[in-house]
Tab-separated table of C-alpha atoms and ligand atoms in Angstrom:
chain	number	residue	atom	x	y	z
A	1	MET	CA	-31.911	-6.472	27.725
A	2	ALA	CA	-31.007	-7.556	24.179
A	3	LYS	CA	-27.293	-8.107	23.534
A	4	THR	CA	-25.435	-6.136	20.901
A	5	MET	CA	-22.394	-6.827	18.730
A	6	LEU	CA	-20.265	-5.029	16.160
A	7	GLY	CA	-21.432	-5.325	12.532
A	8	CYS	CA	-20.924	-3.711	9.122
A	9	VAL	CA	-24.356	-2.345	8.227
A	10	ARG	CA	-25.847	-0.927	5.026
A	11	THR	CA	-27.529	2.259	6.262
A	12	ASP	CA	-28.747	3.509	2.870
A	13	ALA	CA	-28.029	2.812	-0.802
A	14	GLY	CA	-24.241	2.939	-1.130
A	15	GLN	CA	-23.711	3.855	2.549
A	16	LEU	CA	-22.035	1.462	5.001
A	17	ASP	CA	-21.244	1.904	8.694
A	18	VAL	CA	-19.580	-0.232	11.363
A	19	LYS	CA	-21.729	0.007	14.474
A	20	GLN	CA	-23.442	-1.864	17.300
A	21	VAL	CA	-26.376	-4.030	16.177
A	22	LEU	CA	-28.536	-6.658	17.869
A	23	VAL	CA	-27.070	-10.159	18.220
A	24	PRO	CA	-29.240	-12.461	16.052
A	25	GLU	CA	-31.439	-15.055	17.761
A	26	ILE	CA	-32.972	-18.361	16.700
A	27	GLU	CA	-36.233	-17.544	14.868
A	28	GLU	CA	-37.152	-20.858	13.223
A	29	PRO	CA	-36.523	-24.477	14.316
A	30	ASP	CA	-34.048	-25.012	11.420
A	31	ASP	CA	-31.870	-21.980	12.295
A	32	VAL	CA	-28.372	-22.012	13.735
A	33	ILE	CA	-26.391	-19.109	15.191
A	34	ILE	CA	-22.704	-19.034	14.261
A	35	LYS	CA	-19.923	-17.160	16.042
A	36	VAL	CA	-17.985	-15.834	13.044
A	37	SER	CA	-14.234	-16.549	13.089
A	38	LEU	CA	-13.563	-15.242	9.570
A	39	CYS	CA	-15.558	-13.243	7.057
A	40	THR	CA	-14.517	-11.506	3.870
A	41	ILE	CA	-15.564	-8.945	1.288
A	42	CYS	CA	-16.833	-10.293	-2.032
A	43	GLY	CA	-17.179	-8.415	-5.327
A	44	THR	CA	-20.921	-9.037	-4.963
A	45	ASP	CA	-20.868	-7.078	-1.670
A	46	LEU	CA	-19.912	-3.998	-3.694
A	47	HIS	CA	-23.178	-4.434	-5.622
A	48	MET	CA	-25.116	-5.295	-2.435
A	49	ALA	CA	-23.889	-2.071	-0.832
A	50	ASP	CA	-25.771	-0.141	-3.530
A	51	LEU	CA	-29.163	-1.791	-2.887
A	52	PRO	CA	-31.842	0.539	-1.458
A	53	LEU	CA	-32.560	-1.761	1.505
A	54	PRO	CA	-31.266	-0.217	4.770
A	55	ASP	CA	-30.422	-1.790	8.145
A	56	VAL	CA	-28.953	-4.995	6.729
A	57	VAL	CA	-25.740	-6.481	8.144
A	58	MET	CA	-23.475	-7.075	5.145
A	59	GLY	CA	-21.504	-10.152	4.157
A	60	HIS	CA	-22.380	-13.552	2.688
A	61	GLU	CA	-19.032	-15.372	2.953
A	62	GLY	CA	-18.074	-16.611	6.397
A	63	ILE	CA	-16.980	-19.468	8.630
A	64	GLY	CA	-17.402	-20.013	12.342
A	65	GLU	CA	-18.575	-22.143	15.229
A	66	ILE	CA	-22.165	-23.105	16.002
A	67	VAL	CA	-23.165	-21.526	19.326
A	68	GLU	CA	-26.926	-22.180	19.221
A	69	MET	CA	-29.274	-24.438	17.226
A	70	GLY	CA	-33.011	-24.681	16.642
A	71	ASP	CA	-34.801	-27.886	17.651
A	72	ALA	CA	-35.032	-29.199	14.073
A	73	VAL	CA	-31.248	-29.178	13.507
A	74	THR	CA	-30.178	-32.720	14.313
A	75	ASP	CA	-27.111	-33.431	12.141
A	76	PHE	CA	-24.829	-30.866	13.830
A	77	GLU	CA	-23.672	-29.984	17.327
A	78	VAL	CA	-22.868	-26.809	19.215
A	79	GLY	CA	-19.124	-26.244	18.741
A	80	ASP	CA	-19.015	-27.598	15.156
A	81	ARG	CA	-16.883	-25.462	12.817
A	82	VAL	CA	-19.060	-24.883	9.754
A	83	ILE	CA	-19.543	-22.954	6.523
A	84	ALA	CA	-22.832	-22.160	4.759
A	85	SER	CA	-23.734	-21.685	1.099
A	86	CYS	CA	-24.256	-18.026	0.248
A	87	LEU	CA	-27.459	-18.806	-1.691
A	88	LEU	CA	-29.833	-20.539	0.683
A	89	ALA	CA	-31.788	-23.619	-0.367
A	90	CYS	CA	-35.053	-24.520	1.365
A	91	GLY	CA	-34.737	-28.146	0.241
A	92	ARG	CA	-38.477	-28.504	-0.387
A	93	CYS	CA	-39.378	-26.431	-3.474
A	94	ALA	CA	-39.404	-27.844	-7.029
A	95	ASN	CA	-36.010	-26.429	-7.999
A	96	CYS	CA	-34.342	-27.635	-4.784
A	97	GLN	CA	-35.903	-31.066	-5.294
A	98	SER	CA	-34.573	-31.196	-8.857
A	99	GLY	CA	-31.038	-30.457	-7.661
A	100	ASP	CA	-30.823	-26.779	-8.615
A	101	GLN	CA	-30.582	-25.368	-5.099
A	102	SER	CA	-29.292	-21.939	-6.109
A	103	ALA	CA	-32.577	-21.414	-8.004
A	104	CYS	CA	-34.570	-22.108	-4.796
A	105	GLN	CA	-38.097	-20.733	-5.118
A	106	HIS	CA	-38.722	-20.148	-1.409
A	107	PRO	CA	-39.147	-16.439	-0.541
A	108	GLU	CA	-36.093	-16.614	1.765
A	109	GLY	CA	-34.012	-18.854	-0.487
A	110	GLY	CA	-31.932	-18.441	-3.655
A	111	VAL	CA	-32.048	-14.942	-5.069
A	112	GLN	CA	-35.802	-14.398	-4.994
A	113	HIS	CA	-35.385	-10.872	-3.648
A	114	GLY	CA	-32.179	-10.115	-5.496
A	115	THR	CA	-30.253	-10.820	-2.305
A	116	VAL	CA	-28.049	-13.543	-0.927
A	117	LEU	CA	-27.531	-14.752	2.620
A	118	ASP	CA	-26.278	-11.775	4.606
A	119	GLY	CA	-25.066	-10.962	8.097
A	120	TYR	CA	-21.544	-12.419	8.124
A	121	GLN	CA	-19.660	-9.139	8.592
A	122	ALA	CA	-20.442	-9.223	12.319
A	123	GLU	CA	-19.588	-11.212	15.417
A	124	PHE	CA	-22.578	-13.559	15.067
A	125	VAL	CA	-24.862	-14.566	12.180
A	126	ARG	CA	-28.147	-16.485	11.894
A	127	ILE	CA	-28.328	-19.166	9.191
A	128	PRO	CA	-31.882	-20.188	8.142
A	129	PHE	CA	-32.534	-23.665	6.597
A	130	ALA	CA	-29.308	-24.769	8.277
A	131	SER	CA	-29.811	-28.505	7.719
A	132	MET	CA	-29.755	-27.950	3.940
A	133	ASN	CA	-27.021	-25.313	3.760
A	134	ILE	CA	-24.255	-25.794	6.325
A	135	CYS	CA	-21.334	-28.192	6.255
A	136	ARG	CA	-18.695	-29.220	8.797
A	137	VAL	CA	-15.140	-28.172	7.903
A	138	PRO	CA	-12.330	-30.727	8.274
A	139	ASP	CA	-9.648	-29.685	10.810
A	140	CYS	CA	-6.926	-29.862	8.147
A	141	LEU	CA	-8.468	-26.996	6.124
A	142	SER	CA	-7.755	-23.418	7.195
A	143	ASP	CA	-10.588	-20.897	7.601
A	144	GLU	CA	-9.192	-19.051	4.572
A	145	GLN	CA	-9.327	-22.149	2.376
A	146	ALA	CA	-12.747	-23.446	3.444
A	147	ILE	CA	-14.544	-20.089	3.258
A	148	LEU	CA	-13.937	-19.947	-0.508
A	149	ALA	CA	-16.379	-22.860	-0.942
A	150	THR	CA	-19.273	-20.708	0.295
A	151	ASP	CA	-19.305	-18.643	-2.896
A	152	ILE	CA	-16.443	-17.916	-5.253
A	153	PHE	CA	-14.831	-21.337	-5.627
A	154	SER	CA	-18.228	-23.013	-5.967
A	155	THR	CA	-19.150	-20.422	-8.611
A	156	GLY	CA	-15.792	-20.912	-10.367
A	157	LEU	CA	-16.447	-24.636	-10.637
A	158	GLY	CA	-20.110	-24.115	-11.545
A	159	VAL	CA	-19.461	-21.792	-14.476
A	160	LEU	CA	-17.488	-24.634	-16.105
A	161	GLU	CA	-19.641	-27.560	-14.899
A	162	ARG	CA	-22.769	-26.017	-16.428
A	163	VAL	CA	-21.205	-25.894	-19.929
A	164	PRO	CA	-19.978	-28.678	-19.229
A	165	LEU	CA	-16.185	-28.646	-19.523
A	166	LYS	CA	-14.682	-31.710	-21.209
A	167	THR	CA	-11.242	-33.053	-20.340
A	168	GLY	CA	-8.601	-31.209	-22.342
A	169	ASP	CA	-10.794	-28.244	-23.319
A	170	THR	CA	-9.077	-24.942	-24.087
A	171	VAL	CA	-10.522	-22.341	-21.709
A	172	ALA	CA	-10.138	-18.554	-21.873
A	173	VAL	CA	-11.073	-16.615	-18.727
A	174	PHE	CA	-11.808	-12.903	-19.119
A	175	GLY	CA	-11.023	-11.140	-15.843
A	176	GLN	CA	-8.800	-12.353	-13.006
A	177	GLY	CA	-10.319	-10.814	-9.935
A	178	PRO	CA	-10.916	-13.260	-7.056
A	179	LEU	CA	-13.792	-14.940	-8.953
A	180	GLY	CA	-11.889	-15.176	-12.225
A	181	LEU	CA	-8.879	-16.614	-10.400
A	182	CYS	CA	-11.175	-19.247	-8.891
A	183	VAL	CA	-12.403	-20.097	-12.418
A	184	THR	CA	-8.776	-20.567	-13.472
A	185	ALA	CA	-8.071	-22.846	-10.491
A	186	ALA	CA	-11.347	-24.702	-11.118
A	187	ALA	CA	-10.545	-25.206	-14.819
A	188	ARG	CA	-7.247	-26.806	-13.815
A	189	ALA	CA	-8.950	-28.969	-11.159
A	190	LEU	CA	-11.663	-30.112	-13.613
A	191	GLY	CA	-9.175	-31.224	-16.262
A	192	ALA	CA	-8.934	-28.355	-18.748
A	193	GLY	CA	-6.079	-28.546	-21.221
A	194	ARG	CA	-4.833	-25.091	-22.106
A	195	ILE	CA	-5.924	-22.170	-19.937
A	196	ILE	CA	-5.547	-18.624	-21.269
A	197	VAL	CA	-6.448	-15.672	-19.045
A	198	VAL	CA	-7.121	-12.070	-20.086
A	199	GLU	CA	-6.431	-9.450	-17.424
A	200	PRO	CA	-4.978	-5.911	-17.553
A	201	SER	CA	-3.297	-6.054	-14.089
A	202	SER	CA	0.200	-7.562	-14.179
A	203	PHE	CA	-0.178	-8.449	-10.471
A	204	ARG	CA	-3.318	-10.472	-11.180
A	205	ARG	CA	-1.777	-12.097	-14.271
A	206	LYS	CA	1.058	-13.330	-12.056
A	207	ILE	CA	-1.392	-14.855	-9.517
A	208	ALA	CA	-3.289	-16.461	-12.426
A	209	LYS	CA	-0.165	-18.410	-13.354
A	210	LYS	CA	-0.045	-19.754	-9.776
A	211	MET	CA	-3.684	-20.843	-10.152
A	212	GLY	CA	-2.922	-22.881	-13.249
A	213	ALA	CA	-3.055	-20.495	-16.230
A	214	ASN	CA	-0.690	-21.347	-19.070
A	215	GLU	CA	-0.798	-17.965	-20.760
A	216	ALA	CA	-1.836	-14.557	-19.437
A	217	LEU	CA	-2.721	-11.800	-21.917
A	218	ASP	CA	-2.897	-8.058	-21.294
A	219	PRO	CA	-6.007	-6.827	-23.213
A	220	THR	CA	-4.558	-3.307	-23.423
A	221	GLN	CA	-1.651	-4.533	-25.560
A	222	GLY	CA	-2.412	-5.149	-29.235
A	223	ASP	CA	-5.561	-6.658	-30.753
A	224	LEU	CA	-6.843	-9.158	-28.200
A	225	ASN	CA	-9.329	-10.757	-30.570
A	226	TYR	CA	-6.666	-11.305	-33.231
A	227	LYS	CA	-4.191	-12.631	-30.663
A	228	LEU	CA	-6.624	-15.236	-29.293
A	229	LEU	CA	-7.444	-16.490	-32.779
A	230	GLU	CA	-3.777	-16.647	-33.698
A	231	MET	CA	-3.030	-18.644	-30.537
A	232	THR	CA	-5.758	-21.187	-31.385
A	233	ASP	CA	-4.990	-21.673	-35.104
A	234	ASP	CA	-7.967	-19.447	-36.009
A	235	PHE	CA	-10.436	-21.765	-34.277
A	236	GLY	CA	-11.094	-19.922	-31.008
A	237	VAL	CA	-11.399	-21.502	-27.579
A	238	ASP	CA	-13.744	-24.281	-26.452
A	239	ILE	CA	-15.026	-22.290	-23.481
A	240	ALA	CA	-14.810	-18.513	-23.026
A	241	VAL	CA	-15.671	-17.454	-19.476
A	242	GLU	CA	-16.811	-13.923	-18.662
A	243	ALA	CA	-15.747	-13.460	-15.021
A	244	ILE	CA	-16.292	-9.771	-14.254
A	245	GLY	CA	-19.803	-8.654	-15.253
A	246	LYS	CA	-18.841	-6.074	-17.895
A	247	GLN	CA	-20.228	-5.527	-21.393
A	248	GLU	CA	-16.734	-5.387	-22.902
A	249	THR	CA	-15.574	-8.716	-21.472
A	250	LEU	CA	-18.818	-10.472	-22.439
A	251	TYR	CA	-18.418	-9.141	-25.979
A	252	ASN	CA	-14.823	-10.351	-26.134
A	253	ALA	CA	-15.815	-13.753	-24.754
A	254	PHE	CA	-18.299	-14.221	-27.631
A	255	LYS	CA	-15.570	-13.263	-30.110
A	256	ALA	CA	-13.177	-15.794	-28.577
A	257	ALA	CA	-15.483	-18.856	-28.446
A	258	ARG	CA	-15.009	-21.277	-31.341
A	259	PHE	CA	-17.779	-22.390	-33.683
A	260	GLY	CA	-19.601	-24.996	-31.584
A	261	GLY	CA	-17.998	-23.712	-28.394
A	262	ALA	CA	-19.473	-22.082	-25.323
A	263	VAL	CA	-19.631	-18.709	-23.625
A	264	SER	CA	-20.158	-19.078	-19.902
A	265	SER	CA	-20.797	-16.079	-17.698
A	266	LEU	CA	-20.862	-15.573	-13.950
A	267	GLY	CA	-20.971	-11.786	-14.062
A	268	VAL	CA	-23.510	-9.826	-12.032
A	269	TYR	CA	-24.500	-7.266	-14.673
A	270	GLY	CA	-27.889	-6.198	-13.394
A	271	ILE	CA	-27.009	-3.039	-11.501
A	272	GLU	CA	-24.650	-1.482	-14.057
A	273	PHE	CA	-26.150	-2.870	-17.294
A	274	SER	CA	-29.840	-3.462	-17.930
A	275	ASP	CA	-29.129	-4.608	-21.512
A	276	LEU	CA	-26.149	-6.385	-23.011
A	277	GLN	CA	-24.851	-6.502	-26.581
A	278	ILE	CA	-23.687	-9.704	-28.203
A	279	PRO	CA	-21.568	-9.699	-31.392
A	280	VAL	CA	-23.149	-11.500	-34.361
A	281	SER	CA	-21.013	-10.813	-37.409
A	282	HIS	CA	-18.837	-7.832	-36.731
A	283	ASP	CA	-15.568	-8.231	-38.589
A	284	SER	CA	-13.594	-10.474	-40.899
A	285	LEU	CA	-11.640	-12.068	-38.051
A	286	THR	CA	-14.540	-13.683	-36.237
A	287	PRO	CA	-17.525	-13.827	-38.582
A	288	ASN	CA	-20.719	-15.224	-37.096
A	289	ALA	CA	-19.537	-15.079	-33.492
A	290	PHE	CA	-23.100	-15.752	-32.326
A	291	TYR	CA	-24.290	-18.867	-34.195
A	292	HIS	CA	-23.975	-22.396	-32.873
A	293	ARG	CA	-22.550	-21.437	-29.488
A	294	ARG	CA	-23.891	-22.350	-26.085
A	295	PHE	CA	-24.431	-19.400	-23.766
A	296	VAL	CA	-24.709	-20.241	-20.079
A	297	THR	CA	-25.051	-18.021	-17.035
A	298	THR	CA	-24.388	-19.306	-13.548
A	299	LEU	CA	-24.987	-18.288	-9.946
A	300	CYS	CA	-23.240	-19.976	-7.041
A	301	PRO	CA	-24.226	-23.678	-6.812
A	302	SER	CA	-25.277	-24.225	-3.224
A	303	GLY	CA	-26.372	-26.696	-0.561
A	304	THR	CA	-24.708	-28.922	2.034
A	305	ASN	CA	-23.713	-31.624	-0.451
A	306	ARG	CA	-22.083	-29.066	-2.746
A	307	LEU	CA	-20.010	-27.796	0.188
A	308	LYS	CA	-19.072	-31.337	1.253
A	309	ARG	CA	-17.797	-32.126	-2.251
A	310	GLN	CA	-15.661	-29.001	-2.232
A	311	MET	CA	-14.261	-29.877	1.202
A	312	ASP	CA	-13.209	-33.246	-0.255
A	313	LEU	CA	-11.701	-31.583	-3.343
A	314	MET	CA	-9.733	-29.142	-1.188
A	315	GLN	CA	-8.652	-31.860	1.243
A	316	TYR	CA	-7.551	-34.513	-1.240
A	317	SER	CA	-6.671	-32.870	-4.600
A	318	GLY	CA	-3.848	-30.631	-3.407
A	319	ILE	CA	-5.536	-27.539	-4.842
A	320	ASP	CA	-3.958	-24.400	-3.338
A	321	LEU	CA	-5.980	-21.157	-3.317
A	322	SER	CA	-3.867	-19.380	-0.682
A	323	ALA	CA	-2.496	-16.799	-3.154
A	324	LEU	CA	-5.972	-15.189	-3.156
A	325	TRP	CA	-5.484	-13.817	0.384
A	326	THR	CA	-3.745	-10.442	0.224
A	327	HIS	CA	-4.889	-8.396	3.247
A	328	ILE	CA	-5.940	-8.794	6.911
A	329	LEU	CA	-8.167	-6.207	8.630
A	330	PRO	CA	-10.043	-6.016	11.946
A	331	LEU	CA	-13.827	-5.693	11.631
A	332	GLU	CA	-13.537	-2.098	12.895
A	333	SER	CA	-11.579	-1.241	9.697
A	334	ILE	CA	-13.680	-3.204	7.196
A	335	LEU	CA	-14.738	-0.015	5.380
A	336	ASP	CA	-11.059	0.411	4.373
A	337	GLY	CA	-11.380	-3.062	2.869
A	338	TYR	CA	-14.403	-1.956	0.796
A	339	GLU	CA	-12.314	0.964	-0.489
A	340	MET	CA	-9.523	-1.413	-1.473
A	341	ALA	CA	-11.952	-3.813	-3.125
A	342	ARG	CA	-13.407	-0.959	-5.186
A	343	ASN	CA	-9.982	0.211	-6.358
A	344	PRO	CA	-8.589	-1.949	-9.199
A	345	GLU	CA	-5.106	-0.511	-8.532
A	346	SER	CA	-5.048	-1.658	-4.877
A	347	LYS	CA	-3.663	-5.189	-5.361
A	348	ALA	CA	-6.374	-6.441	-3.003
A	349	LEU	CA	-7.879	-9.829	-3.779
A	350	LYS	CA	-9.476	-11.522	-0.755
A	351	ILE	CA	-9.425	-9.581	2.510
A	352	SER	CA	-9.390	-11.580	5.740
A	353	VAL	CA	-11.601	-10.056	8.469
A	354	ARG	CA	-11.761	-11.745	11.903
A	355	PRO	CA	-14.675	-10.315	13.957
A	356	ASN	CA	-13.990	-12.228	17.189
A	357	SER	CA	-10.214	-11.980	17.596
B	401	ZN	ZN1	-19.495	-13.673	-2.666
B	402	ZN	ZN1	-36.010	-24.349	-2.397
């Protein structure tokens, strides 16, 4: 008889349930099965919960121990503590071969179906294309630190690397949720000069300072656009990062970027906004906010090598992301975590969920 386990399942668009589901099994030679020690809820999961695809175990950020491997997995061993990129790379398609693994063209890779790797909010998860997408975690890194490399810290680095950020750049980050806070930490790690964050929550502004922000502005107080120009001698910032996925923050990011600067966005707009507006020449403060800017959008850079580089950065640079972890919940109560993640007043950032403890 097939074994079952506890998992958080999307039953219908917008409906989640914690219930018994089948334990995943090896399906392809390059699969591994991981016993999940820690999983978490990502802002993207809130969008994934709304997809009209039922019977899917939720969760794309996790860490755990390999308990079973397909015959083609040769670089790892049962018992290895590993993480996996949340966007799977097949390693063979044209985009994977050209180094852009998160744009993998394989039907089960990248975001071809508008999905990411799922299944982590359960006791066990199957990882396809494991050889290309999993990475051993050094013993000195906690589960909470390493798991951030699977999505939000990699994305935080990527949104700046794709501009690319130059040493000493002035960076403004619009939104300081968990992803925006990772952008702030990444900007500091990559050598930004001045880092200005824009965030209405005083709690999140305080965490942003711990992540390396120099100044934290409340967009509800005064004229944000005027303030940012005043702070930068009327030039604007080198890189304005939109880190929420809202029309308003994207608009403000365009207004803040200097002539010749960049707007870089990691927002997932698709479900709430099918069209976006960009300011061109809207007022006397920031005329021609559109011309001669670079506009870059970024999904999570993925693949084993990407994870390995982040493990090295976390191990040797002294970067500390621990302030992101605000709550601990058992898997049985994960729906309370979704409620907290949906409520901007909750003071929840990353929620630690341990399915096997
Ligand atoms: Zn995520
Ligand atoms: Zn591929």
